[in-house]
Amino acid sequence: MANYNFKQDIQIGKKGENVVANYLETLGATLISENNDNKFDIIMEYKGKQINYEIKTDIFCNPVNDTGNIFIEYECRNKPSGISVTKADWFVTYFKYFDEIWFIKTADLKNLISENEIPKTHNSGDSGSNTKGYLLNRYMY
């Protein structure tokens, strides 16, 4: 997200979730349900198995303003959030302006972060949110 406005970012995120769900459906998955808490965003069924996904939509990175990073939130408003609280099987980043979807198993992402010196950022979200996250170089990992 990049509006620094929670209400706008929620709408953008919802559209990104739909893009990812539609993509997964082209691979043979079926949307089972959507979720509106911090555990995961959608549940898909694939080959008889239910799989849940945490989906982040990145509209900050674009061909003109590409940092090369994936922002992985871990705290917001002084509470654990994002990667710290998700129960999703897969962590997904949808890069709207690159028309790319990046998938990683959540456990693998957590291991990657814990086993490497990943830079952190503070005050990254909307004003007063004190959002904190990791800046994962998407070309390195």
Tab-separated table of C-alpha atoms in Angstrom:
chain	number	residue	atom	x	y	z
A	1	MET	CA	0.000	0.000	0.000
A	2	ALA	CA	1.122	3.565	-0.359
A	3	ASN	CA	-1.689	6.011	0.282
A	4	TYR	CA	-0.891	6.360	3.966
A	5	ASN	CA	-4.659	6.330	4.442
A	6	PHE	CA	-6.037	3.160	6.022
A	7	LYS	CA	-9.516	3.382	4.448
A	8	GLN	CA	-8.134	3.857	0.932
A	9	ASP	CA	-5.559	1.128	1.424
A	10	ILE	CA	-8.252	-1.340	2.567
A	11	GLN	CA	-10.127	-0.796	-0.716
A	12	ILE	CA	-6.941	-1.257	-2.762
A	13	GLY	CA	-6.064	-4.361	-0.756
A	14	LYS	CA	-9.497	-5.865	-1.400
A	15	LYS	CA	-9.020	-5.392	-5.158
A	16	GLY	CA	-5.597	-7.053	-4.895
A	17	GLU	CA	-7.109	-10.000	-3.018
A	18	ASN	CA	-9.583	-10.422	-5.878
A	19	VAL	CA	-6.759	-10.389	-8.448
A	20	VAL	CA	-4.881	-13.113	-6.556
A	21	ALA	CA	-8.026	-15.213	-6.019
A	22	ASN	CA	-8.879	-14.933	-9.724
A	23	TYR	CA	-5.339	-15.976	-10.652
A	24	LEU	CA	-5.494	-18.989	-8.337
A	25	GLU	CA	-8.835	-19.928	-9.902
A	26	THR	CA	-7.133	-20.044	-13.325
A	27	LEU	CA	-4.835	-22.686	-11.823
A	28	GLY	CA	-7.799	-24.804	-10.718
A	29	ALA	CA	-8.386	-23.505	-7.187
A	30	THR	CA	-11.798	-22.503	-5.848
A	31	LEU	CA	-12.465	-19.568	-3.529
A	32	ILE	CA	-13.968	-20.936	-0.318
A	33	SER	CA	-14.202	-17.765	1.777
A	34	GLU	CA	-12.809	-14.350	2.515
A	35	ASN	CA	-11.643	-13.249	5.933
A	36	ASN	CA	-11.548	-9.783	7.496
A	37	ASP	CA	-9.179	-10.182	10.408
A	38	ASN	CA	-5.400	-10.375	10.730
A	39	LYS	CA	-5.142	-14.187	10.492
A	40	PHE	CA	-5.395	-14.430	6.675
A	41	ASP	CA	-7.311	-12.901	3.765
A	42	ILE	CA	-8.752	-15.753	1.706
A	43	ILE	CA	-9.185	-19.511	1.789
A	44	MET	CA	-8.894	-21.394	-1.491
A	45	GLU	CA	-9.433	-25.080	-2.125
A	46	TYR	CA	-7.024	-26.867	-4.421
A	47	LYS	CA	-7.072	-30.596	-5.096
A	48	GLY	CA	-9.251	-31.179	-2.045
A	49	LYS	CA	-7.073	-29.187	0.334
A	50	GLN	CA	-7.948	-25.828	1.901
A	51	ILE	CA	-5.125	-23.288	1.773
A	52	ASN	CA	-5.207	-19.822	3.295
A	53	TYR	CA	-3.392	-16.779	1.963
A	54	GLU	CA	-2.251	-13.452	3.386
A	55	ILE	CA	-2.289	-10.990	0.480
A	56	LYS	CA	-0.564	-7.617	0.340
A	57	THR	CA	-1.078	-5.240	-2.573
A	58	ASP	CA	1.877	-3.005	-3.372
A	59	ILE	CA	1.020	0.155	-5.318
A	60	PHE	CA	4.130	2.029	-4.228
A	61	CYS	CA	6.543	0.169	-6.495
A	62	ASN	CA	6.129	1.082	-10.133
A	63	PRO	CA	8.485	1.383	-13.112
A	64	VAL	CA	9.358	4.978	-12.100
A	65	ASN	CA	9.557	4.444	-8.332
A	66	ASP	CA	10.911	0.924	-7.795
A	67	THR	CA	12.849	0.431	-4.583
A	68	GLY	CA	13.447	-3.246	-5.318
A	69	ASN	CA	11.963	-4.119	-1.924
A	70	ILE	CA	8.986	-6.004	-0.610
A	71	PHE	CA	7.641	-4.364	2.550
A	72	ILE	CA	6.729	-6.979	5.183
A	73	GLU	CA	4.791	-5.369	8.028
A	74	TYR	CA	5.321	-6.723	11.527
A	75	GLU	CA	3.865	-4.021	13.819
A	76	CYS	CA	1.247	-1.265	13.568
A	77	ARG	CA	-0.140	1.063	16.211
A	78	ASN	CA	2.196	-0.551	18.758
A	79	LYS	CA	0.643	-4.004	18.227
A	80	PRO	CA	1.959	-7.024	16.358
A	81	SER	CA	0.562	-7.178	12.820
A	82	GLY	CA	1.281	-8.602	9.380
A	83	ILE	CA	3.876	-11.364	9.417
A	84	SER	CA	3.869	-11.381	13.249
A	85	VAL	CA	0.239	-12.470	13.531
A	86	THR	CA	-0.791	-14.135	10.283
A	87	LYS	CA	-1.926	-17.743	10.353
A	88	ALA	CA	-1.784	-17.987	6.555
A	89	ASP	CA	-0.114	-20.877	4.788
A	90	TRP	CA	1.135	-18.544	2.040
A	91	PHE	CA	2.227	-14.901	2.101
A	92	VAL	CA	1.509	-13.154	-1.201
A	93	THR	CA	2.553	-9.769	-2.552
A	94	TYR	CA	0.706	-8.429	-5.572
A	95	PHE	CA	2.662	-5.737	-7.438
A	96	LYS	CA	-0.153	-3.953	-9.270
A	97	TYR	CA	2.010	-1.819	-11.567
A	98	PHE	CA	4.294	-4.706	-12.537
A	99	ASP	CA	1.378	-7.131	-12.931
A	100	GLU	CA	3.305	-9.619	-10.791
A	101	ILE	CA	2.258	-11.866	-7.942
A	102	TRP	CA	4.953	-13.193	-5.602
A	103	PHE	CA	4.203	-16.236	-3.430
A	104	ILE	CA	6.190	-17.607	-0.510
A	105	LYS	CA	5.177	-20.048	2.198
A	106	THR	CA	4.710	-18.053	5.388
A	107	ALA	CA	6.997	-20.374	7.358
A	108	ASP	CA	9.723	-19.920	4.724
A	109	LEU	CA	9.336	-16.134	4.865
A	110	LYS	CA	9.620	-16.152	8.657
A	111	ASN	CA	12.758	-18.297	8.415
A	112	LEU	CA	14.231	-16.034	5.747
A	113	ILE	CA	13.704	-13.011	7.982
A	114	SER	CA	15.067	-14.681	11.128
A	115	GLU	CA	18.122	-16.144	9.395
A	116	ASN	CA	19.224	-12.982	7.563
A	117	GLU	CA	19.947	-9.377	8.415
A	118	ILE	CA	16.861	-7.848	6.818
A	119	PRO	CA	16.673	-4.042	7.164
A	120	LYS	CA	13.765	-2.638	9.166
A	121	THR	CA	11.796	0.550	8.690
A	122	HIS	CA	9.691	2.565	11.142
A	123	ASN	CA	6.843	5.074	10.683
A	124	SER	CA	6.035	3.544	7.316
A	125	GLY	CA	2.235	3.662	7.413
A	126	ASP	CA	-0.352	6.370	7.729
A	127	SER	CA	0.239	9.230	10.130
A	128	GLY	CA	0.362	8.130	13.757
A	129	SER	CA	0.334	4.413	12.949
A	130	ASN	CA	4.028	3.878	13.740
A	131	THR	CA	3.988	1.029	11.235
A	132	LYS	CA	7.129	-1.100	11.256
A	133	GLY	CA	8.298	-3.582	8.693
A	134	TYR	CA	11.111	-5.415	7.002
A	135	LEU	CA	12.481	-4.287	3.643
A	136	LEU	CA	13.119	-7.519	1.813
A	137	ASN	CA	15.162	-7.081	-1.362
A	138	ARG	CA	13.085	-8.958	-3.895
A	139	TYR	CA	16.001	-9.430	-6.279
A	140	MET	CA	18.190	-10.963	-3.581
A	141	TYR	CA	15.582	-13.332	-2.219
